[in-house]
Amino acid sequence: MCRPDEKNKTATLPSRPSRLLLTHSSFIIDDKQTAYELSTSNPSLHGLGGPSLLSTLLTVAFYVAMLFGLEHVANLFIAQYAHLDPILESKTNRNILARHIACDFSSLAYCAYLAISQRHICHELLMASPLYKHSDSMRQDEYEKRVYRYYPGCQRLMVMFFVYQVKNMYDSIYWNDGPEFVAHHIFAGMAAWGGMYPGCCHFYALFYFGFSEISTAILALLANFDPVHGVEGLDDVFPKTKIVLGGMFVISFIICRVIAWPYVTYYFTKDALRAMKCTSKMAQGRRGYVRAIFYCCVALSAIQVLFLYMLVVMGKQEIEKLLG
């Protein structure tokens, strides 16, 4: 049973102002003590004490509308040059190109940019790697800092990643990509939202929602050449472009998904297992999310192996086509 002073303290907690979150400074917390009180009072509503829930929802709606507008402008731009090739005369083809370039690529590239701009946060991950072997990096007794500490840049990244998942889920339904794609966007969106509310694992969000999406951004451009979901015949018009993009994707996939992914996941697993046993105030209301995201990470790691196998098979087929 709570003591009377604890009840009064919760009842008089100040609220965050509601506004659009358009800059890095709008995610910065000025009053650390108030942020802590908010983050331990109702995690699902206040997260880690950052921007208010209403501010986040307003920002998500703003950027989703912006992506629709950007895609429409790109469609109009491509239509201006439809006379250059018969492929561009098809409205469906123009819509596909606008979707993958203006929405998918721009969103994923921006998420990667946000992660790169905040790379100093996860500097100790690099220092702990076999390249540097700093023994004082990624210390086990500092796991709470990596799991429960608020980072403005990471919160901003998760907002933008969630925006992309909302827009892309709509596109997957509209274009009938398949239930597996819709499910992927739902779970990815839930992971990003959980990182904000109740809020945790900001440290690792930089990799999973930012750095790892470098390969996905390139894949978004390569998707234009897909014979089923892309523009049929585009590889005949731009054969060298497809080869260059394919090579870039393979290299980025190996770096981001084959090498970096298991390395980061190793440390995330160690921290998550400790966080699930943590009894601190910050762990209350967040332990279930940490457990859920842990099992999701395990499943996604298994999927990376499947993707690698598919990449090898498809790469072999493309090489055979070139030699043929």
Coordinates of C-alpha atoms in Angstrom, one line a residue:
M1 CA 0.0 0.0 0.0
C2 CA 1.4 3.4 -1.0
R3 CA 2.2 6.0 1.7
P4 CA 0.0 9.2 1.6
D5 CA 2.9 11.4 0.4
E6 CA 3.5 9.0 -2.5
K7 CA -0.1 9.3 -3.6
N8 CA 0.0 13.1 -3.4
K9 CA 3.2 13.1 -5.3
T10 CA 1.7 11.1 -8.2
A11 CA -1.4 13.2 -8.3
T12 CA 0.5 16.5 -8.6
L13 CA 3.0 15.4 -11.3
P14 CA 3.4 18.1 -13.9
S15 CA 2.4 17.3 -17.5
R16 CA 4.4 17.9 -20.6
P17 CA 3.2 20.5 -23.1
S18 CA 1.8 19.1 -26.4
R19 CA 3.5 20.3 -29.5
L20 CA 4.9 19.0 -32.8
L21 CA 8.4 17.4 -32.3
L22 CA 10.2 18.6 -35.4
T23 CA 13.8 19.2 -34.1
H24 CA 16.3 17.4 -31.9
S25 CA 15.9 20.0 -29.2
S26 CA 12.1 19.3 -28.9
F27 CA 13.1 15.8 -27.6
I28 CA 15.5 17.1 -24.9
I29 CA 14.5 16.9 -21.3
D30 CA 15.3 20.0 -19.2
D31 CA 14.1 18.9 -15.8
K32 CA 15.7 15.5 -15.1
Q33 CA 14.0 15.1 -11.7
T34 CA 10.5 15.6 -13.2
A35 CA 11.4 13.2 -16.0
Y36 CA 12.3 10.5 -13.5
E37 CA 9.1 11.0 -11.6
L38 CA 7.0 10.8 -14.8
S39 CA 8.9 7.7 -16.0
T40 CA 8.3 5.8 -12.8
S41 CA 4.6 6.9 -12.3
N42 CA 3.0 5.5 -15.5
P43 CA 5.5 4.2 -18.1
S44 CA 2.8 3.5 -20.7
L45 CA 1.7 7.2 -20.6
H46 CA 4.9 9.0 -19.9
G47 CA 7.6 6.7 -21.3
L48 CA 11.0 7.6 -20.0
G49 CA 9.9 11.1 -19.2
G50 CA 10.4 12.6 -22.6
P51 CA 7.8 14.3 -24.8
S52 CA 4.1 13.8 -24.0
L53 CA 2.1 11.0 -25.6
L54 CA -0.1 13.5 -27.3
S55 CA 3.0 15.3 -28.8
T56 CA 4.2 12.0 -30.2
L57 CA 0.8 11.2 -31.7
L58 CA 0.6 14.6 -33.3
T59 CA 4.1 14.3 -34.7
V60 CA 3.4 10.8 -36.1
A61 CA 0.2 12.1 -37.9
F62 CA 2.1 15.1 -39.3
Y63 CA 5.0 13.0 -40.7
V64 CA 2.6 10.3 -42.1
A65 CA 0.7 13.0 -44.0
M66 CA 4.1 14.4 -45.1
L67 CA 5.1 11.0 -46.6
F68 CA 1.8 10.8 -48.5
G69 CA 2.5 14.3 -49.8
L70 CA 6.1 13.5 -50.7
E71 CA 5.0 10.4 -52.6
H72 CA 2.4 12.4 -54.5
V73 CA 5.0 15.0 -55.5
A74 CA 7.4 12.3 -56.7
N75 CA 4.6 10.8 -58.7
L76 CA 3.9 14.1 -60.4
F77 CA 7.6 14.6 -61.1
I78 CA 8.0 11.2 -62.7
A79 CA 4.9 11.8 -64.8
Q80 CA 6.6 14.9 -66.3
Y81 CA 9.2 12.6 -67.9
A82 CA 6.9 9.8 -68.8
H83 CA 7.7 10.4 -72.5
L84 CA 11.3 9.2 -72.0
D85 CA 10.4 5.5 -71.9
P86 CA 7.2 3.4 -72.4
I87 CA 7.6 2.0 -68.9
L88 CA 6.9 5.4 -67.4
E89 CA 3.7 5.8 -69.3
S90 CA 2.0 3.3 -67.0
K91 CA 0.4 5.0 -64.0
T92 CA 0.9 1.8 -61.9
N93 CA 4.6 1.8 -62.7
R94 CA 4.9 5.5 -61.7
N95 CA 3.1 4.8 -58.4
I96 CA 5.5 1.9 -57.7
L97 CA 8.6 4.0 -58.3
A98 CA 7.2 6.9 -56.2
R99 CA 6.4 4.6 -53.4
H100 CA 9.8 2.9 -53.2
I101 CA 11.9 6.0 -53.8
A102 CA 10.0 8.9 -52.2
C103 CA 8.5 6.9 -49.2
D104 CA 10.5 3.7 -48.6
F105 CA 14.0 4.9 -49.5
S106 CA 13.7 8.4 -48.1
S107 CA 12.3 7.2 -44.7
L108 CA 14.8 4.4 -44.2
A109 CA 17.7 6.6 -45.3
Y110 CA 16.6 9.3 -42.8
C111 CA 16.4 6.7 -40.0
A112 CA 19.9 5.7 -40.9
Y113 CA 21.0 9.3 -40.9
L114 CA 19.5 9.9 -37.4
A115 CA 21.4 6.9 -36.1
I116 CA 24.7 8.0 -37.6
S117 CA 24.2 11.5 -36.2
Q118 CA 23.9 9.9 -32.7
R119 CA 26.6 7.3 -33.1
H120 CA 28.5 8.7 -30.1
I121 CA 25.8 7.1 -27.8
C122 CA 26.8 3.6 -28.8
H123 CA 30.5 4.3 -29.0
E124 CA 31.2 1.7 -26.3
L125 CA 29.8 -1.0 -28.5
L126 CA 32.6 -0.3 -30.9
M127 CA 35.2 0.0 -28.2
A128 CA 34.2 -3.5 -26.8
S129 CA 34.7 -5.1 -30.3
P130 CA 37.7 -7.2 -31.2
L131 CA 39.1 -4.1 -33.0
Y132 CA 39.7 -2.2 -29.8
K133 CA 39.1 -4.7 -26.9
H134 CA 38.5 -2.0 -24.2
S135 CA 37.8 -4.0 -21.1
D136 CA 35.9 -1.0 -19.5
S137 CA 33.3 -0.9 -22.3
M138 CA 29.9 -2.6 -22.1
R139 CA 30.4 -3.3 -18.4
Q140 CA 27.8 -5.7 -17.0
D141 CA 27.1 -3.5 -14.0
E142 CA 26.0 -0.7 -16.3
Y143 CA 23.2 -2.6 -18.0
E144 CA 20.5 -0.3 -16.5
K145 CA 22.0 2.7 -18.3
R146 CA 21.8 0.9 -21.6
V147 CA 18.3 -0.4 -21.0
Y148 CA 16.5 2.4 -19.1
R149 CA 18.3 5.6 -19.9
Y150 CA 16.5 8.2 -22.1
Y151 CA 18.3 9.5 -25.2
P152 CA 16.6 12.4 -27.1
G153 CA 18.1 11.3 -30.5
C154 CA 17.0 7.7 -30.0
Q155 CA 13.4 8.8 -29.1
R156 CA 13.4 10.9 -32.3
L157 CA 14.6 7.9 -34.3
M158 CA 11.9 5.7 -33.0
V159 CA 9.2 8.3 -33.8
M160 CA 10.4 8.4 -37.4
F161 CA 10.7 4.6 -37.6
F162 CA 7.2 4.2 -36.3
V163 CA 6.0 6.8 -38.8
Y164 CA 7.5 4.7 -41.6
Q165 CA 5.9 1.5 -40.3
V166 CA 2.5 3.1 -40.3
K167 CA 2.8 4.4 -43.9
N168 CA 4.3 1.2 -45.2
M169 CA 1.6 -1.0 -43.5
Y170 CA -1.0 1.1 -45.4
D171 CA 1.0 0.6 -48.6
S172 CA 1.3 -3.1 -48.0
I173 CA -2.4 -3.4 -47.7
Y174 CA -3.2 -1.2 -50.6
W175 CA -0.7 -3.0 -52.9
N176 CA -1.6 -6.4 -51.6
D177 CA 2.0 -7.2 -50.7
G178 CA 0.9 -10.1 -48.5
P179 CA -0.1 -10.8 -44.9
E180 CA 3.6 -11.5 -44.0
F181 CA 4.5 -7.9 -44.9
V182 CA 1.6 -6.5 -42.9
A183 CA 2.5 -8.6 -39.9
H184 CA 6.1 -7.4 -40.2
H185 CA 5.1 -3.7 -40.1
I186 CA 2.8 -4.3 -37.2
F187 CA 5.5 -6.0 -35.1
A188 CA 8.2 -3.6 -36.1
G189 CA 5.9 -0.7 -35.2
M190 CA 5.1 -2.2 -31.9
A191 CA 8.8 -2.6 -31.1
A192 CA 9.4 1.0 -31.9
W193 CA 6.4 2.2 -29.9
G194 CA 7.4 0.1 -26.9
G195 CA 10.8 1.7 -27.0
M196 CA 9.0 5.1 -26.5
Y197 CA 6.1 3.9 -24.3
P198 CA 6.8 2.4 -21.8
G199 CA 10.3 3.2 -22.9
C200 CA 13.5 1.2 -22.8
C201 CA 16.5 0.0 -24.8
H202 CA 17.2 3.4 -26.4
F203 CA 20.9 2.5 -26.6
Y204 CA 20.1 -0.5 -28.8
A205 CA 17.5 1.3 -30.9
L206 CA 20.2 3.1 -32.8
F207 CA 21.3 -0.2 -34.4
Y208 CA 18.0 -2.0 -34.8
F209 CA 16.0 1.0 -36.1
G210 CA 18.9 2.9 -37.7
F211 CA 22.2 1.4 -38.7
S212 CA 20.6 -2.0 -39.7
E213 CA 18.2 -0.1 -42.0
I214 CA 21.1 1.0 -44.3
S215 CA 20.8 -2.3 -46.2
T216 CA 17.0 -2.0 -46.2
A217 CA 17.2 1.4 -47.7
I218 CA 19.2 0.1 -50.6
L219 CA 16.8 -2.9 -50.9
A220 CA 13.9 -0.4 -51.3
L221 CA 15.6 0.9 -54.4
L222 CA 16.3 -2.6 -55.6
A223 CA 12.6 -3.5 -55.1
N224 CA 11.8 -1.4 -58.2
F225 CA 13.3 -4.1 -60.3
D226 CA 11.3 -7.0 -58.6
P227 CA 9.4 -8.8 -61.3
V228 CA 6.3 -9.3 -59.0
H229 CA 6.1 -6.2 -56.8
G230 CA 8.3 -3.9 -58.9
V231 CA 8.2 -2.4 -62.4
E232 CA 8.3 -5.2 -65.0
G233 CA 11.0 -4.6 -67.6
L234 CA 12.9 -2.0 -65.6
D235 CA 15.9 -4.2 -65.4
D236 CA 16.0 -4.2 -69.2
V237 CA 16.1 -0.4 -69.3
F238 CA 18.6 0.1 -66.5
P239 CA 20.6 -3.2 -66.3
K240 CA 23.7 -1.6 -64.9
T241 CA 21.8 0.2 -62.2
K242 CA 20.3 -3.0 -61.0
I243 CA 23.7 -4.6 -60.8
V244 CA 25.2 -1.7 -58.9
L245 CA 22.3 -1.6 -56.4
G246 CA 22.5 -5.4 -56.0
G247 CA 26.2 -5.3 -55.2
M248 CA 25.7 -2.4 -52.7
F249 CA 22.9 -4.4 -51.1
V250 CA 25.0 -7.5 -50.7
I251 CA 27.9 -5.6 -49.1
S252 CA 25.6 -3.6 -46.8
F253 CA 23.6 -6.8 -45.8
I254 CA 26.8 -8.6 -44.9
I255 CA 28.1 -5.7 -42.8
C256 CA 24.8 -4.8 -41.1
R257 CA 23.0 -8.1 -40.9
V258 CA 25.6 -10.8 -41.0
I259 CA 28.5 -9.2 -39.0
A260 CA 27.0 -6.4 -36.9
W261 CA 23.6 -7.9 -36.1
P262 CA 24.8 -11.0 -34.1
Y263 CA 27.5 -8.8 -32.3
V264 CA 24.9 -6.3 -31.1
T265 CA 22.4 -9.0 -30.3
Y266 CA 24.9 -10.7 -28.1
Y267 CA 25.2 -7.7 -25.8
F268 CA 21.4 -6.9 -26.0
T269 CA 20.7 -10.5 -24.9
K270 CA 23.0 -10.1 -21.9
D271 CA 21.4 -6.8 -20.9
A272 CA 17.8 -7.9 -21.5
L273 CA 18.2 -11.0 -19.4
R274 CA 19.5 -8.9 -16.5
A275 CA 16.8 -6.3 -17.0
M276 CA 14.1 -9.0 -16.8
K277 CA 15.3 -9.9 -13.3
C278 CA 15.7 -6.2 -12.2
T279 CA 13.5 -5.0 -9.4
S280 CA 14.3 -1.3 -9.6
K281 CA 11.5 1.3 -10.0
M282 CA 12.5 1.9 -13.6
A283 CA 11.9 -1.8 -14.3
Q284 CA 8.3 -1.7 -13.1
G285 CA 5.9 -1.6 -16.1
R286 CA 8.7 -2.3 -18.5
R287 CA 9.8 -5.8 -17.7
G288 CA 7.1 -7.3 -19.9
Y289 CA 8.1 -5.2 -22.9
V290 CA 11.8 -6.1 -22.4
R291 CA 10.8 -9.8 -22.4
A292 CA 8.7 -9.4 -25.5
I293 CA 11.3 -7.5 -27.5
F294 CA 13.9 -10.1 -26.4
Y295 CA 11.9 -12.9 -28.0
C296 CA 11.2 -10.8 -31.1
C297 CA 14.9 -10.2 -31.4
V298 CA 15.6 -14.0 -31.2
A299 CA 13.0 -14.6 -33.9
L300 CA 14.4 -11.8 -36.1
S301 CA 17.9 -13.2 -35.7
A302 CA 16.7 -16.5 -37.0
I303 CA 15.1 -14.8 -39.9
Q304 CA 18.4 -13.2 -40.8
V305 CA 19.8 -16.7 -41.4
L306 CA 16.9 -17.4 -43.8
F307 CA 17.5 -14.0 -45.6
L308 CA 21.2 -14.9 -45.9
Y309 CA 20.3 -18.2 -47.5
M310 CA 17.8 -16.5 -49.9
L311 CA 20.5 -14.0 -50.8
V312 CA 22.9 -16.7 -51.7
V313 CA 20.3 -18.5 -53.9
M314 CA 19.2 -15.3 -55.6
G315 CA 22.8 -14.1 -56.1
K316 CA 23.7 -17.4 -57.8
Q317 CA 20.7 -17.1 -60.1
E318 CA 21.6 -13.5 -61.1
I319 CA 25.2 -14.5 -61.8
E320 CA 24.0 -17.4 -64.0
K321 CA 21.9 -14.9 -65.9
L322 CA 24.8 -12.6 -66.5
L323 CA 27.1 -15.4 -67.6
G324 CA 24.3 -16.7 -69.8

